[in-house]
């Protein structure tokens, strides 16, 4: 496992880390702590030392599983969680300093930890990025020893750029993959200039970039890849990176021709993300240990060639860019 610095947090974290949206099992299934424990411990056994969760994952069960892992392992494991999505309705007006404090304290109780290594605003409405009082409360929480660092998880490049204006923002979590390339234009450069760490989520475009889906693939009724394709439940960009499913499948078939020796595109897609030095880590999820093993294979792959990078870029420019580039 290779390690990279997480911006001005100073943390040295595994470049392939773990996101825990579905660590308790498949999307829509009841949360399995047995499944979560297997994946989380296998991750640490493999050298992963950074775990990303959120208070809404599994209605808090994911946080409990992560907290249990940290308490039961001797290794230094960095924990990042998120807050804000519990607000109903999830609107700018619902964000208050009091609510943010309440969420942080609830996550500490849920995980049975004394301090959060990183707390992230969980894709708040754009207006929140223009309210200094929301960011300032995290300075108080840091002074009280309840958090070490503040980060943000964003939907749009513009939100990330605005977040960079707050000195206490140490990390930005964003969607970045072969089908979502706009962050390279400005956000990456500005984040690097300000020593802000970049945490990449949805690196496989909700599984599209594994190359294992087809027009006949069926997703369960409770799976966001079934019910959120047009943004019915949350930001459309979280599902298949906002790419039309069939268009994505066609682009994936072209990607397979670029990497004919890879039966599974997932490690290549992760390796592509890590080709960008501005990235601190990538946090693919796993709903079973075999997926974790597949993700970790990316660490063993050689760097992609200049020609391969250019071919990926050409497929994106021709098939994907016109449809999604300016939206996020």
mmCIF file of C-alpha atoms in Angstrom:
data_model
loop_
_atom_site.group_PDB
_atom_site.id
_atom_site.type_symbol
_atom_site.label_atom_id
_atom_site.label_comp_id
_atom_site.label_asym_id
_atom_site.label_seq_id
_atom_site.Cartn_x
_atom_site.Cartn_y
_atom_site.Cartn_z
ATOM 1 C CA UNK A 1 0.000 0.000 0.000
ATOM 2 C CA UNK A 2 1.213 3.486 -0.876
ATOM 3 C CA UNK A 3 0.465 6.474 1.349
ATOM 4 C CA UNK A 4 -0.203 10.121 0.592
ATOM 5 C CA UNK A 5 -0.537 13.236 2.765
ATOM 6 C CA UNK A 6 -4.112 14.367 3.394
ATOM 7 C CA UNK A 7 -3.501 18.058 2.856
ATOM 8 C CA UNK A 8 -2.935 20.207 5.914
ATOM 9 C CA UNK A 9 -4.340 17.572 8.260
ATOM 10 C CA UNK A 10 -0.844 16.116 8.077
ATOM 11 C CA UNK A 11 -2.300 12.592 8.113
ATOM 12 C CA UNK A 12 -0.431 9.997 6.047
ATOM 13 C CA UNK A 13 -3.249 7.902 4.606
ATOM 14 C CA UNK A 14 -3.547 4.903 2.318
ATOM 15 C CA UNK A 15 -4.061 6.066 -1.248
ATOM 16 C CA UNK A 16 -6.732 3.388 -1.608
ATOM 17 C CA UNK A 17 -9.020 3.739 1.387
ATOM 18 C CA UNK A 18 -12.584 2.645 2.123
ATOM 19 C CA UNK A 19 -15.978 4.271 1.802
ATOM 20 C CA UNK A 20 -18.696 2.641 3.902
ATOM 21 C CA UNK A 21 -21.953 3.573 2.202
ATOM 22 C CA UNK A 22 -22.728 -0.111 1.580
ATOM 23 C CA UNK A 23 -20.341 -1.815 4.015
ATOM 24 C CA UNK A 24 -23.290 -3.475 5.776
ATOM 25 C CA UNK A 25 -24.345 -5.212 2.550
ATOM 26 C CA UNK A 26 -25.947 -4.340 -0.755
ATOM 27 C CA UNK A 27 -27.878 -1.093 -1.163
ATOM 28 C CA UNK A 28 -31.365 -1.528 0.251
ATOM 29 C CA UNK A 29 -30.577 -4.639 2.297
ATOM 30 C CA UNK A 30 -30.777 -4.618 6.127
ATOM 31 C CA UNK A 31 -27.461 -3.599 7.692
ATOM 32 C CA UNK A 32 -25.296 -6.629 8.521
ATOM 33 C CA UNK A 33 -22.710 -5.960 11.235
ATOM 34 C CA UNK A 34 -21.137 -9.326 10.515
ATOM 35 C CA UNK A 35 -20.581 -8.286 6.903
ATOM 36 C CA UNK A 36 -19.313 -4.862 7.958
ATOM 37 C CA UNK A 37 -16.836 -6.347 10.438
ATOM 38 C CA UNK A 38 -15.416 -8.691 7.780
ATOM 39 C CA UNK A 39 -14.879 -5.895 5.276
ATOM 40 C CA UNK A 40 -13.540 -3.353 7.758
ATOM 41 C CA UNK A 41 -11.047 -5.751 9.336
ATOM 42 C CA UNK A 42 -9.945 -7.037 5.935
ATOM 43 C CA UNK A 43 -9.350 -3.441 4.888
ATOM 44 C CA UNK A 44 -7.090 -2.738 7.862
ATOM 45 C CA UNK A 45 -5.323 -6.087 7.381
ATOM 46 C CA UNK A 46 -4.553 -4.935 3.823
ATOM 47 C CA UNK A 47 -2.977 -1.668 4.932
ATOM 48 C CA UNK A 48 -5.956 0.692 4.679
ATOM 49 C CA UNK A 49 -5.848 3.267 7.481
ATOM 50 C CA UNK A 50 -8.530 5.767 6.419
ATOM 51 C CA UNK A 51 -12.247 4.980 6.696
ATOM 52 C CA UNK A 52 -14.990 7.310 5.459
ATOM 53 C CA UNK A 53 -18.499 7.031 6.877
ATOM 54 C CA UNK A 54 -21.512 9.266 7.608
ATOM 55 C CA UNK A 55 -24.217 9.523 10.230
ATOM 56 C CA UNK A 56 -26.878 8.626 7.658
ATOM 57 C CA UNK A 57 -25.193 5.469 6.325
ATOM 58 C CA UNK A 58 -27.334 2.599 7.523
ATOM 59 C CA UNK A 59 -29.150 5.023 9.845
ATOM 60 C CA UNK A 60 -26.054 5.254 12.026
ATOM 61 C CA UNK A 61 -25.120 1.571 11.901
ATOM 62 C CA UNK A 62 -22.111 2.243 9.668
ATOM 63 C CA UNK A 63 -20.700 4.681 12.241
ATOM 64 C CA UNK A 64 -21.185 2.092 14.974
ATOM 65 C CA UNK A 65 -19.297 -0.520 12.944
ATOM 66 C CA UNK A 66 -16.439 1.886 12.197
ATOM 67 C CA UNK A 67 -16.195 2.956 15.826
ATOM 68 C CA UNK A 68 -16.046 -0.675 16.927
ATOM 69 C CA UNK A 69 -13.236 -1.310 14.449
ATOM 70 C CA UNK A 70 -11.173 1.611 15.749
ATOM 71 C CA UNK A 71 -11.631 0.568 19.369
ATOM 72 C CA UNK A 72 -10.696 -3.056 18.681
ATOM 73 C CA UNK A 73 -7.598 -2.529 16.508
ATOM 74 C CA UNK A 74 -4.149 -1.423 17.624
ATOM 75 C CA UNK A 75 -3.329 0.325 14.332
ATOM 76 C CA UNK A 76 -3.822 4.080 13.907
ATOM 77 C CA UNK A 77 -6.988 4.308 11.842
ATOM 78 C CA UNK A 78 -8.163 7.723 10.686
ATOM 79 C CA UNK A 79 -11.930 8.150 10.783
ATOM 80 C CA UNK A 80 -13.880 10.610 8.672
ATOM 81 C CA UNK A 81 -17.605 11.019 9.100
ATOM 82 C CA UNK A 82 -20.143 13.511 7.771
ATOM 83 C CA UNK A 83 -23.077 15.525 9.031
ATOM 84 C CA UNK A 84 -26.017 17.514 7.720
ATOM 85 C CA UNK A 85 -28.016 15.045 5.676
ATOM 86 C CA UNK A 86 -30.229 14.201 8.642
ATOM 87 C CA UNK A 87 -31.809 17.631 8.339
ATOM 88 C CA UNK A 88 -35.377 17.354 7.055
ATOM 89 C CA UNK A 89 -36.004 19.143 4.847
ATOM 90 C CA UNK A 90 -32.383 19.339 3.736
ATOM 91 C CA UNK A 91 -32.352 23.069 3.016
ATOM 92 C CA UNK A 92 -30.050 25.990 3.762
ATOM 93 C CA UNK A 93 -32.292 27.325 6.535
ATOM 94 C CA UNK A 94 -32.010 24.060 8.470
ATOM 95 C CA UNK A 95 -28.246 24.496 8.832
ATOM 96 C CA UNK A 96 -27.458 26.188 12.148
ATOM 97 C CA UNK A 97 -24.367 26.154 14.366
ATOM 98 C CA UNK A 98 -26.454 24.416 17.026
ATOM 99 C CA UNK A 99 -27.457 21.647 14.633
ATOM 100 C CA UNK A 100 -23.848 21.078 13.537
ATOM 101 C CA UNK A 101 -22.714 20.782 17.150
ATOM 102 C CA UNK A 102 -25.529 18.356 17.863
ATOM 103 C CA UNK A 103 -24.532 16.159 14.929
ATOM 104 C CA UNK A 104 -20.853 16.055 15.926
ATOM 105 C CA UNK A 105 -21.696 15.084 19.484
ATOM 106 C CA UNK A 106 -24.136 12.416 18.258
ATOM 107 C CA UNK A 107 -21.470 10.889 15.987
ATOM 108 C CA UNK A 108 -19.011 10.776 18.888
ATOM 109 C CA UNK A 109 -21.567 8.900 20.987
ATOM 110 C CA UNK A 110 -22.466 6.614 18.119
ATOM 111 C CA UNK A 111 -18.852 5.627 17.504
ATOM 112 C CA UNK A 112 -17.888 5.778 21.181
ATOM 113 C CA UNK A 113 -14.888 7.928 20.355
ATOM 114 C CA UNK A 114 -13.570 11.012 22.133
ATOM 115 C CA UNK A 115 -12.465 12.880 18.996
ATOM 116 C CA UNK A 116 -13.319 12.806 15.294
ATOM 117 C CA UNK A 117 -10.258 12.927 13.045
ATOM 118 C CA UNK A 118 -12.321 14.574 10.299
ATOM 119 C CA UNK A 119 -15.901 15.822 10.207
ATOM 120 C CA UNK A 120 -17.286 16.792 6.806
ATOM 121 C CA UNK A 121 -20.330 18.792 5.841
ATOM 122 C CA UNK A 122 -22.332 16.272 3.827
ATOM 123 C CA UNK A 123 -23.123 17.899 0.486
ATOM 124 C CA UNK A 124 -24.979 20.874 1.935
ATOM 125 C CA UNK A 125 -27.038 23.227 -0.249
ATOM 126 C CA UNK A 126 -24.841 25.685 -2.130
ATOM 127 C CA UNK A 127 -26.043 28.613 0.004
ATOM 128 C CA UNK A 128 -24.397 27.109 3.092
ATOM 129 C CA UNK A 129 -20.956 27.800 1.601
ATOM 130 C CA UNK A 130 -21.724 31.513 1.896
ATOM 131 C CA UNK A 131 -22.415 31.392 5.657
ATOM 132 C CA UNK A 132 -19.251 31.830 7.747
ATOM 133 C CA UNK A 133 -21.076 31.089 10.999
ATOM 134 C CA UNK A 134 -21.580 27.467 9.929
ATOM 135 C CA UNK A 135 -17.856 27.013 9.358
ATOM 136 C CA UNK A 136 -16.866 28.925 12.485
ATOM 137 C CA UNK A 137 -18.669 26.543 14.847
ATOM 138 C CA UNK A 138 -16.185 23.841 13.890
ATOM 139 C CA UNK A 139 -13.353 26.008 15.227
ATOM 140 C CA UNK A 140 -15.099 25.919 18.593
ATOM 141 C CA UNK A 141 -15.540 22.152 18.365
ATOM 142 C CA UNK A 142 -11.828 21.806 17.579
ATOM 143 C CA UNK A 143 -10.918 23.933 20.602
ATOM 144 C CA UNK A 144 -13.062 21.614 22.729
ATOM 145 C CA UNK A 145 -11.193 18.566 21.444
ATOM 146 C CA UNK A 146 -14.246 17.056 19.755
ATOM 147 C CA UNK A 147 -12.800 17.238 16.229
ATOM 148 C CA UNK A 148 -9.332 17.534 14.739
ATOM 149 C CA UNK A 149 -10.272 18.721 11.257
ATOM 150 C CA UNK A 150 -13.137 20.056 9.145
ATOM 151 C CA UNK A 151 -13.794 19.061 5.553
ATOM 152 C CA UNK A 152 -16.609 19.315 3.053
ATOM 153 C CA UNK A 153 -18.198 16.836 0.712
ATOM 154 C CA UNK A 154 -19.402 18.619 -2.408
ATOM 155 C CA UNK A 155 -21.559 17.953 -5.439
ATOM 156 C CA UNK A 156 -20.198 20.736 -7.636
ATOM 157 C CA UNK A 157 -16.811 22.187 -8.482
ATOM 158 C CA UNK A 158 -18.091 25.659 -7.616
ATOM 159 C CA UNK A 159 -18.919 24.511 -4.077
ATOM 160 C CA UNK A 160 -15.414 23.149 -3.643
ATOM 161 C CA UNK A 161 -13.879 26.403 -4.836
ATOM 162 C CA UNK A 162 -16.006 28.385 -2.392
ATOM 163 C CA UNK A 163 -15.138 26.024 0.474
ATOM 164 C CA UNK A 164 -11.439 26.653 -0.180
ATOM 165 C CA UNK A 165 -11.954 30.243 0.956
ATOM 166 C CA UNK A 166 -12.460 29.073 4.553
ATOM 167 C CA UNK A 167 -9.053 28.577 6.235
ATOM 168 C CA UNK A 168 -10.332 25.798 8.509
ATOM 169 C CA UNK A 169 -11.388 23.572 5.588
ATOM 170 C CA UNK A 170 -8.677 20.913 5.351
ATOM 171 C CA UNK A 171 -10.244 18.459 2.874
ATOM 172 C CA UNK A 172 -12.694 18.321 0.000
ATOM 173 C CA UNK A 173 -14.491 15.122 -0.906
ATOM 174 C CA UNK A 174 -15.743 15.018 -4.474
ATOM 175 C CA UNK A 175 -16.829 12.767 -7.305
ATOM 176 C CA UNK A 176 -13.995 12.201 -9.743
ATOM 177 C CA UNK A 177 -13.611 9.369 -12.237
ATOM 178 C CA UNK A 178 -13.191 8.598 -15.939
ATOM 179 C CA UNK A 179 -16.742 9.907 -16.459
ATOM 180 C CA UNK A 180 -16.372 13.020 -14.227
ATOM 181 C CA UNK A 181 -13.296 15.003 -15.157
ATOM 182 C CA UNK A 182 -14.135 18.664 -14.658
ATOM 183 C CA UNK A 183 -12.352 18.956 -11.262
ATOM 184 C CA UNK A 184 -8.963 18.763 -13.021
ATOM 185 C CA UNK A 185 -9.515 22.120 -14.714
ATOM 186 C CA UNK A 186 -9.295 24.403 -11.663
ATOM 187 C CA UNK A 187 -10.313 22.752 -8.393
ATOM 188 C CA UNK A 188 -7.319 20.399 -8.288
ATOM 189 C CA UNK A 189 -4.874 23.254 -8.796
ATOM 190 C CA UNK A 190 -6.493 25.501 -6.184
ATOM 191 C CA UNK A 191 -6.735 22.710 -3.622
ATOM 192 C CA UNK A 192 -3.072 21.878 -4.088
ATOM 193 C CA UNK A 193 -2.108 25.545 -3.804
ATOM 194 C CA UNK A 194 -3.919 25.780 -0.453
ATOM 195 C CA UNK A 195 -2.714 22.367 0.777
ATOM 196 C CA UNK A 196 -6.250 20.983 0.973
ATOM 197 C CA UNK A 197 -6.593 17.217 0.704
ATOM 198 C CA UNK A 198 -8.795 15.677 -1.994
ATOM 199 C CA UNK A 199 -10.843 12.577 -1.161
ATOM 200 C CA UNK A 200 -12.344 10.951 -4.246
ATOM 201 C CA UNK A 201 -15.687 9.193 -3.955
ATOM 202 C CA UNK A 202 -17.775 7.353 -6.590
ATOM 203 C CA UNK A 203 -14.573 6.456 -8.483
ATOM 204 C CA UNK A 204 -16.345 3.623 -10.311
ATOM 205 C CA UNK A 205 -19.411 5.678 -11.317
ATOM 206 C CA UNK A 206 -21.730 3.544 -9.155
ATOM 207 C CA UNK A 207 -20.238 0.376 -10.606
ATOM 208 C CA UNK A 208 -20.488 1.340 -14.268
ATOM 209 C CA UNK A 209 -16.705 1.429 -14.552
ATOM 210 C CA UNK A 210 -16.342 -2.163 -13.377
ATOM 211 C CA UNK A 211 -17.469 -3.190 -16.853
ATOM 212 C CA UNK A 212 -19.760 -5.801 -15.314
ATOM 213 C CA UNK A 213 -23.119 -4.178 -16.108
ATOM 214 C CA UNK A 214 -25.249 -4.658 -19.208
ATOM 215 C CA UNK A 215 -28.626 -3.399 -20.512
ATOM 216 C CA UNK A 216 -30.142 -6.464 -18.822
ATOM 217 C CA UNK A 217 -28.656 -5.805 -15.369
ATOM 218 C CA UNK A 218 -31.392 -5.459 -12.747
ATOM 219 C CA UNK A 219 -31.049 -3.367 -9.598
ATOM 220 C CA UNK A 220 -33.275 -3.845 -6.563
ATOM 221 C CA UNK A 221 -36.138 -1.449 -5.909
ATOM 222 C CA UNK A 222 -34.246 0.057 -2.947
ATOM 223 C CA UNK A 223 -31.022 0.569 -4.919
ATOM 224 C CA UNK A 224 -30.332 4.188 -5.905
ATOM 225 C CA UNK A 225 -29.166 2.900 -9.295
ATOM 226 C CA UNK A 226 -32.787 1.997 -9.851
ATOM 227 C CA UNK A 227 -34.722 4.839 -8.232
ATOM 228 C CA UNK A 228 -32.398 7.852 -8.557
ATOM 229 C CA UNK A 229 -31.323 7.826 -12.204
ATOM 230 C CA UNK A 230 -32.985 11.181 -12.773
ATOM 231 C CA UNK A 231 -32.248 12.620 -9.334
ATOM 232 C CA UNK A 232 -35.574 11.685 -7.770
ATOM 233 C CA UNK A 233 -34.121 11.217 -4.260
ATOM 234 C CA UNK A 234 -30.841 13.164 -4.206
ATOM 235 C CA UNK A 235 -28.344 14.723 -6.595
ATOM 236 C CA UNK A 236 -28.431 12.883 -9.911
ATOM 237 C CA UNK A 237 -24.655 13.089 -10.110
ATOM 238 C CA UNK A 238 -24.319 10.562 -7.278
ATOM 239 C CA UNK A 239 -25.854 7.856 -9.495
ATOM 240 C CA UNK A 240 -23.672 6.708 -12.403
ATOM 241 C CA UNK A 241 -21.948 10.122 -12.037
ATOM 242 C CA UNK A 242 -24.997 11.624 -13.745
ATOM 243 C CA UNK A 243 -24.290 9.757 -16.986
ATOM 244 C CA UNK A 244 -27.205 8.202 -18.859
ATOM 245 C CA UNK A 245 -26.983 4.466 -18.148
ATOM 246 C CA UNK A 246 -26.989 3.242 -21.740
ATOM 247 C CA UNK A 247 -24.550 5.935 -22.831
ATOM 248 C CA UNK A 248 -22.286 4.871 -20.003
ATOM 249 C CA UNK A 249 -22.446 1.238 -21.078
ATOM 250 C CA UNK A 250 -21.433 2.192 -24.617
ATOM 251 C CA UNK A 251 -18.489 4.232 -23.343
ATOM 252 C CA UNK A 252 -17.410 1.342 -21.090
ATOM 253 C CA UNK A 253 -17.289 -0.977 -24.093
ATOM 254 C CA UNK A 254 -14.813 1.423 -25.684
ATOM 255 C CA UNK A 255 -12.771 1.539 -22.483
ATOM 256 C CA UNK A 256 -12.509 -2.248 -22.544
ATOM 257 C CA UNK A 257 -10.732 -1.949 -25.891
ATOM 258 C CA UNK A 258 -8.179 0.386 -24.307
ATOM 259 C CA UNK A 259 -7.457 -2.164 -21.565
ATOM 260 C CA UNK A 260 -7.997 -5.534 -23.294
ATOM 261 C CA UNK A 261 -5.903 -7.449 -20.749
ATOM 262 C CA UNK A 262 -8.101 -6.383 -17.793
ATOM 263 C CA UNK A 263 -11.130 -8.671 -17.211
ATOM 264 C CA UNK A 264 -12.323 -6.258 -14.525
ATOM 265 C CA UNK A 265 -12.093 -2.542 -15.266
ATOM 266 C CA UNK A 266 -12.435 -1.487 -11.612
ATOM 267 C CA UNK A 267 -8.723 -1.608 -10.689
ATOM 268 C CA UNK A 268 -7.859 0.299 -13.887
ATOM 269 C CA UNK A 269 -10.478 2.951 -13.107
ATOM 270 C CA UNK A 270 -9.017 3.387 -9.623
ATOM 271 C CA UNK A 271 -5.470 3.468 -10.998
ATOM 272 C CA UNK A 272 -6.607 6.225 -13.386
ATOM 273 C CA UNK A 273 -7.792 8.351 -10.433
ATOM 274 C CA UNK A 274 -4.482 7.851 -8.641
ATOM 275 C CA UNK A 275 -2.572 9.075 -11.698
ATOM 276 C CA UNK A 276 -3.437 12.584 -10.454
ATOM 277 C CA UNK A 277 -0.980 13.628 -7.746
ATOM 278 C CA UNK A 278 -3.431 16.149 -6.304
ATOM 279 C CA UNK A 279 -5.621 13.259 -5.119
ATOM 280 C CA UNK A 280 -4.960 12.263 -1.490
ATOM 281 C CA UNK A 281 -6.950 9.049 -1.596
ATOM 282 C CA UNK A 282 -9.778 7.255 -3.333
ATOM 283 C CA UNK A 283 -12.583 5.675 -1.274
ATOM 284 C CA UNK A 284 -14.353 2.969 -3.278
ATOM 285 C CA UNK A 285 -17.039 1.118 -1.368
ATOM 286 C CA UNK A 286 -17.478 -2.605 -0.904
ATOM 287 C CA UNK A 287 -20.555 -4.614 0.008
ATOM 288 C CA UNK A 288 -18.546 -7.871 0.198
ATOM 289 C CA UNK A 289 -14.892 -8.733 0.854
ATOM 290 C CA UNK A 290 -14.266 -9.782 -2.758
ATOM 291 C CA UNK A 291 -14.987 -6.233 -3.921
ATOM 292 C CA UNK A 292 -12.420 -4.931 -1.451
ATOM 293 C CA UNK A 293 -9.864 -7.349 -2.886
ATOM 294 C CA UNK A 294 -10.652 -6.144 -6.397
ATOM 295 C CA UNK A 295 -10.238 -2.510 -5.368
ATOM 296 C CA UNK A 296 -6.896 -3.186 -3.700
ATOM 297 C CA UNK A 297 -5.600 -4.750 -6.914
ATOM 298 C CA UNK A 298 -5.328 -1.203 -8.250
ATOM 299 C CA UNK A 299 -2.339 -0.646 -5.951
ATOM 300 C CA UNK A 300 -0.471 -3.413 -7.780
ATOM 301 C CA UNK A 301 -1.057 -2.072 -11.282
ATOM 302 C CA UNK A 302 1.665 -0.111 -13.065
ATOM 303 C CA UNK A 303 1.001 3.493 -13.956
ATOM 304 C CA UNK A 304 -1.154 3.967 -17.021
ATOM 305 C CA UNK A 305 0.721 4.947 -20.155
ATOM 306 C CA UNK A 306 0.447 8.342 -21.780
ATOM 307 C CA UNK A 307 -1.351 6.691 -24.677
ATOM 308 C CA UNK A 308 -3.888 5.023 -22.391
ATOM 309 C CA UNK A 309 -4.564 8.289 -20.571
ATOM 310 C CA UNK A 310 -5.092 10.026 -23.911
ATOM 311 C CA UNK A 311 -7.479 7.312 -25.090
ATOM 312 C CA UNK A 312 -9.557 7.612 -21.929
ATOM 313 C CA UNK A 313 -9.637 11.374 -22.421
ATOM 314 C CA UNK A 314 -10.791 10.988 -26.030
ATOM 315 C CA UNK A 315 -13.675 8.691 -25.036
ATOM 316 C CA UNK A 316 -14.710 11.153 -22.322
ATOM 317 C CA UNK A 317 -14.503 14.165 -24.628
ATOM 318 C CA UNK A 318 -16.542 12.509 -27.339
ATOM 319 C CA UNK A 319 -19.177 10.577 -25.385
ATOM 320 C CA UNK A 320 -19.472 12.009 -21.867
ATOM 321 C CA UNK A 321 -18.303 15.635 -21.761
ATOM 322 C CA UNK A 322 -21.200 17.088 -23.816
ATOM 323 C CA UNK A 323 -23.729 15.525 -21.436
ATOM 324 C CA UNK A 324 -22.345 16.170 -17.945
ATOM 325 C CA UNK A 325 -19.229 18.325 -17.908
ATOM 326 C CA UNK A 326 -20.723 21.742 -17.120
ATOM 327 C CA UNK A 327 -23.403 20.439 -14.739
ATOM 328 C CA UNK A 328 -21.130 19.498 -11.859
#
